[in-house]
Short mmCIF file of the C-alpha atoms (twelve columns), coordinates in Angstrom:
data_MODEL
# 
_entry.id   MODEL 
# 
loop_
_atom_site.group_PDB 
_atom_site.id 
_atom_site.type_symbol 
_atom_site.label_atom_id 
_atom_site.label_alt_id 
_atom_site.label_comp_id 
_atom_site.label_asym_id 
_atom_site.label_seq_id 
_atom_site.Cartn_x 
_atom_site.Cartn_y 
_atom_site.Cartn_z 
_atom_site.pdbx_PDB_model_num 
ATOM 1   C CA . MET A 1   24.548  -5.450  1.829  1 
ATOM 2   C CA . ARG A 2   26.426  -2.219  1.291  1 
ATOM 3   C CA . SER A 3   26.573  -1.329  4.987  1 
ATOM 4   C CA . SER A 4   27.904  -4.782  5.897  1 
ATOM 5   C CA . VAL A 5   30.712  -4.407  3.337  1 
ATOM 6   C CA . THR A 6   31.585  -0.981  4.736  1 
ATOM 7   C CA . SER A 7   31.452  -2.410  8.252  1 
ATOM 8   C CA . ASP A 8   33.826  -5.251  7.288  1 
ATOM 9   C CA . ILE A 9   36.330  -2.829  5.769  1 
ATOM 10  C CA . LEU A 10  36.211  -0.628  8.855  1 
ATOM 11  C CA . GLN A 11  36.660  -3.634  11.115 1 
ATOM 12  C CA . ARG A 12  39.734  -4.745  9.148  1 
ATOM 13  C CA . ARG A 13  41.182  -1.231  9.417  1 
ATOM 14  C CA . ARG A 14  40.695  -1.235  13.194 1 
ATOM 15  C CA . VAL A 15  42.425  -4.589  13.572 1 
ATOM 16  C CA . ARG A 16  45.231  -3.494  11.228 1 
ATOM 17  C CA . ALA A 17  45.685  -0.307  13.278 1 
ATOM 18  C CA . ALA A 18  46.097  -2.408  16.433 1 
ATOM 19  C CA . GLN A 19  48.643  -4.660  14.691 1 
ATOM 20  C CA . LEU A 20  50.662  -1.681  13.471 1 
ATOM 21  C CA . PHE A 21  50.500  -0.104  16.918 1 
ATOM 22  C CA . GLU A 22  51.873  -3.317  18.446 1 
ATOM 23  C CA . ARG A 23  54.780  -3.123  15.976 1 
ATOM 24  C CA . GLY A 24  55.645  0.329   17.320 1 
ATOM 25  C CA . TRP A 25  54.062  2.573   14.686 1 
ATOM 26  C CA . ARG A 26  52.987  6.082   15.692 1 
ATOM 27  C CA . VAL A 27  49.336  7.120   15.511 1 
ATOM 28  C CA . THR A 28  49.933  9.600   12.680 1 
ATOM 29  C CA . ASP A 29  51.807  6.993   10.625 1 
ATOM 30  C CA . ILE A 30  48.988  4.477   11.137 1 
ATOM 31  C CA . ALA A 31  46.416  7.108   10.116 1 
ATOM 32  C CA . ASN A 32  48.344  7.912   6.931  1 
ATOM 33  C CA . ALA A 33  48.784  4.241   6.061  1 
ATOM 34  C CA . LEU A 34  45.086  3.445   6.555  1 
ATOM 35  C CA . GLN A 35  43.861  6.767   5.107  1 
ATOM 36  C CA . VAL A 36  41.853  7.717   8.183  1 
ATOM 37  C CA . SER A 37  42.132  10.547  10.657 1 
ATOM 38  C CA . PRO A 38  44.545  10.355  13.596 1 
ATOM 39  C CA . ALA A 39  41.568  10.940  15.908 1 
ATOM 40  C CA . ALA A 40  39.897  7.773   14.592 1 
ATOM 41  C CA . VAL A 41  43.069  5.775   15.139 1 
ATOM 42  C CA . SER A 42  43.353  7.139   18.688 1 
ATOM 43  C CA . GLN A 43  39.783  6.047   19.449 1 
ATOM 44  C CA . TRP A 44  40.415  2.588   18.023 1 
ATOM 45  C CA . LEU A 45  43.585  2.195   20.058 1 
ATOM 46  C CA . ARG A 46  41.811  3.331   23.232 1 
ATOM 47  C CA . THR A 47  39.190  0.646   22.610 1 
ATOM 48  C CA . TYR A 48  41.938  -1.878  21.849 1 
ATOM 49  C CA . ARG A 49  43.753  -1.117  25.127 1 
ATOM 50  C CA . THR A 50  40.509  -1.395  27.105 1 
ATOM 51  C CA . HIS A 51  38.780  -4.368  25.458 1 
ATOM 52  C CA . GLY A 52  41.461  -6.043  23.377 1 
ATOM 53  C CA . ILE A 53  41.059  -7.180  19.786 1 
ATOM 54  C CA . VAL A 54  37.460  -8.296  20.447 1 
ATOM 55  C CA . GLY A 55  36.498  -4.685  21.184 1 
ATOM 56  C CA . LEU A 56  37.460  -3.704  17.643 1 
ATOM 57  C CA . HIS A 57  34.905  -6.000  16.031 1 
ATOM 58  C CA . SER A 58  31.704  -4.451  14.752 1 
ATOM 59  C CA . THR A 59  28.705  -4.513  17.000 1 
ATOM 60  C CA . PRO A 60  25.052  -4.219  16.020 1 
ATOM 61  C CA . LYS A 61  23.780  -0.678  15.941 1 
ATOM 62  C CA . THR A 62  21.587  0.338   18.808 1 
ATOM 63  C CA . GLY A 63  18.550  2.506   18.512 1 
ATOM 64  C CA . ALA A 64  14.841  2.510   18.774 1 
ATOM 65  C CA . PRO A 65  13.039  -0.488  17.317 1 
ATOM 66  C CA . MET A 66  11.195  0.032   14.058 1 
ATOM 67  C CA . ARG A 67  7.637   1.180   14.590 1 
ATOM 68  C CA . LEU A 68  6.395   -0.392  11.359 1 
ATOM 69  C CA . THR A 69  6.838   -4.130  11.036 1 
ATOM 70  C CA . GLN A 70  7.974   -5.806  7.826  1 
ATOM 71  C CA . ARG A 71  4.359   -6.802  7.209  1 
ATOM 72  C CA . HIS A 72  3.231   -3.182  7.570  1 
ATOM 73  C CA . GLN A 73  5.894   -2.100  5.109  1 
ATOM 74  C CA . MET A 74  4.737   -4.732  2.626  1 
ATOM 75  C CA . LEU A 75  1.165   -3.466  2.982  1 
ATOM 76  C CA . LEU A 76  2.340   0.097   2.392  1 
ATOM 77  C CA . ARG A 77  4.305   -1.013  -0.659 1 
ATOM 78  C CA . ALA A 78  1.187   -2.654  -2.065 1 
ATOM 79  C CA . LEU A 79  -0.695  0.571   -1.366 1 
ATOM 80  C CA . VAL A 80  1.759   2.909   -3.100 1 
ATOM 81  C CA . MET A 81  2.021   0.613   -6.118 1 
ATOM 82  C CA . ASP A 82  -1.582  1.571   -6.874 1 
ATOM 83  C CA . SER A 83  -2.818  5.037   -7.682 1 
ATOM 84  C CA . PRO A 84  -4.564  6.835   -4.813 1 
ATOM 85  C CA . THR A 85  -7.668  7.138   -7.012 1 
ATOM 86  C CA . GLU A 86  -7.950  3.330   -7.001 1 
ATOM 87  C CA . HIS A 87  -8.569  3.579   -3.275 1 
ATOM 88  C CA . GLY A 88  -11.123 6.375   -3.461 1 
ATOM 89  C CA . LEU A 89  -8.756  9.269   -2.742 1 
ATOM 90  C CA . ASP A 90  -8.843  12.510  -4.675 1 
ATOM 91  C CA . ALA A 91  -5.149  12.604  -5.551 1 
ATOM 92  C CA . GLU A 92  -3.295  11.741  -8.718 1 
ATOM 93  C CA . HIS A 93  -0.151  10.425  -7.040 1 
ATOM 94  C CA . TRP A 94  1.180   9.564   -3.602 1 
ATOM 95  C CA . ASP A 95  2.807   12.474  -1.842 1 
ATOM 96  C CA . ARG A 96  4.376   12.626  1.580  1 
ATOM 97  C CA . ALA A 97  1.433   14.231  3.333  1 
ATOM 98  C CA . LEU A 98  -1.058  11.698  1.963  1 
ATOM 99  C CA . LEU A 99  1.150   8.757   2.886  1 
ATOM 100 C CA . GLN A 100 1.710   10.276  6.332  1 
ATOM 101 C CA . GLN A 101 -2.051  10.333  6.899  1 
ATOM 102 C CA . MET A 102 -2.396  6.765   5.641  1 
ATOM 103 C CA . VAL A 103 0.333   5.467   7.950  1 
ATOM 104 C CA . LYS A 104 -1.273  7.239   10.897 1 
ATOM 105 C CA . ARG A 105 -4.741  5.995   10.025 1 
ATOM 106 C CA . LEU A 106 -3.836  2.397   9.171  1 
ATOM 107 C CA . PHE A 107 -1.126  1.658   11.719 1 
ATOM 108 C CA . GLY A 108 -1.391  4.402   14.333 1 
ATOM 109 C CA . VAL A 109 2.202   5.533   13.742 1 
ATOM 110 C CA . THR A 110 3.126   9.186   13.262 1 
ATOM 111 C CA . TYR A 111 6.220   9.975   11.213 1 
ATOM 112 C CA . SER A 112 7.595   13.341  10.133 1 
ATOM 113 C CA . LEU A 113 7.170   14.314  6.482  1 
ATOM 114 C CA . GLN A 114 10.925  13.948  6.045  1 
ATOM 115 C CA . HIS A 115 10.875  10.365  7.299  1 
ATOM 116 C CA . ILE A 116 7.795   9.592   5.197  1 
ATOM 117 C CA . GLY A 117 9.741   10.816  2.160  1 
ATOM 118 C CA . ARG A 118 12.560  8.376   2.900  1 
ATOM 119 C CA . LEU A 119 10.044  5.599   3.504  1 
ATOM 120 C CA . LEU A 120 8.233   6.341   0.237  1 
ATOM 121 C CA . LYS A 121 11.516  6.339   -1.687 1 
ATOM 122 C CA . ARG A 122 12.477  2.980   -0.163 1 
ATOM 123 C CA . LEU A 123 9.039   1.486   -0.897 1 
ATOM 124 C CA . LEU A 124 9.121   2.568   -4.535 1 
ATOM 125 C CA . ALA A 125 12.689  1.287   -5.007 1 
ATOM 126 C CA . ASP A 126 11.854  -2.225  -3.776 1 
ATOM 127 C CA . LYS A 127 11.269  -4.439  -6.813 1 
ATOM 128 C CA . GLN A 128 10.619  -7.779  -5.088 1 
ATOM 129 C CA . PRO A 129 7.235   -9.327  -5.894 1 
ATOM 130 C CA . LEU A 130 4.588   -9.049  -3.226 1 
ATOM 131 C CA . PRO A 131 2.783   -12.139 -1.957 1 
ATOM 132 C CA . SER A 132 -0.805  -12.256 -3.220 1 
ATOM 133 C CA . VAL A 133 -2.083  -12.442 0.346  1 
ATOM 134 C CA . THR A 134 -0.648  -8.954  0.944  1 
ATOM 135 C CA . ARG A 135 -3.145  -7.366  -1.436 1 
ATOM 136 C CA . LEU A 136 -6.013  -9.228  0.258  1 
ATOM 137 C CA . GLU A 137 -4.831  -8.056  3.683  1 
ATOM 138 C CA . LEU A 138 -4.558  -4.495  2.370  1 
ATOM 139 C CA . THR A 139 -8.106  -4.586  1.016  1 
ATOM 140 C CA . ASP A 140 -9.458  -5.757  4.371  1 
ATOM 141 C CA . LEU A 141 -7.399  -3.182  6.245  1 
ATOM 142 C CA . LEU A 142 -8.613  -0.348  4.026  1 
ATOM 143 C CA . LYS A 143 -12.246 -1.357  4.421  1 
ATOM 144 C CA . LYS A 144 -11.920 -1.262  8.179  1 
ATOM 145 C CA . SER A 145 -10.195 2.125   8.220  1 
ATOM 146 C CA . ASP A 146 -12.934 4.023   6.342  1 
ATOM 147 C CA . ILE A 147 -10.615 5.211   3.596  1 
ATOM 148 C CA . ALA A 148 -13.137 7.650   2.159  1 
ATOM 149 C CA . ARG A 149 -12.507 10.141  4.955  1 
ATOM 150 C CA . ILE A 150 -8.716  9.960   5.002  1 
ATOM 151 C CA . ARG A 151 -8.096  12.831  2.641  1 
ATOM 152 C CA . THR A 152 -10.267 15.895  2.337  1 
ATOM 153 C CA . ARG A 153 -7.860  17.744  0.116  1 
ATOM 154 C CA . ILE A 154 -4.292  18.676  0.793  1 
ATOM 155 C CA . SER A 155 -3.339  21.684  -1.213 1 
ATOM 156 C CA . GLY A 156 0.157   22.750  -2.116 1 
ATOM 157 C CA . SER A 157 3.192   20.662  -2.756 1 
ATOM 158 C CA . ASN A 158 5.261   18.474  -0.453 1 
ATOM 159 C CA . GLY A 159 2.513   18.295  2.129  1 
ATOM 160 C CA . LYS A 160 2.254   21.998  2.934  1 
ATOM 161 C CA . ARG A 161 -1.229  22.981  3.959  1 
# 
């Protein structure tokens, strides 16, 4: 929600910059009026001259597709809501290294510890209720992955070995 609001504001600024430019305003005056840098205004106007007003509208961000599906993220959320000891692991709480091993083992996806930290933070912040079928799926998935051998013992903090 927040990014779409920011995107809408930016889009309005781009269109307003084009309107002011058409009225004869200078780039620096437009930048001061819209509280953006002159370089940003120059880029917007270059796009406006090339593609017209349609070119100033926001476009979806490109990038690599997510490697974990929404279902996988729900399963992970169900996992981190429980203590690792409930799943036969010798840890008191979920840390990045443990979750990194679980993601690799359960879904075959390797993430850096930094990305796992962001993922863990997002999972713990989500307060929506989980469907009851998610816990059943997680139980089946954990049985098939031989959870007992996932963690031998990671010593240190923040996943350092």
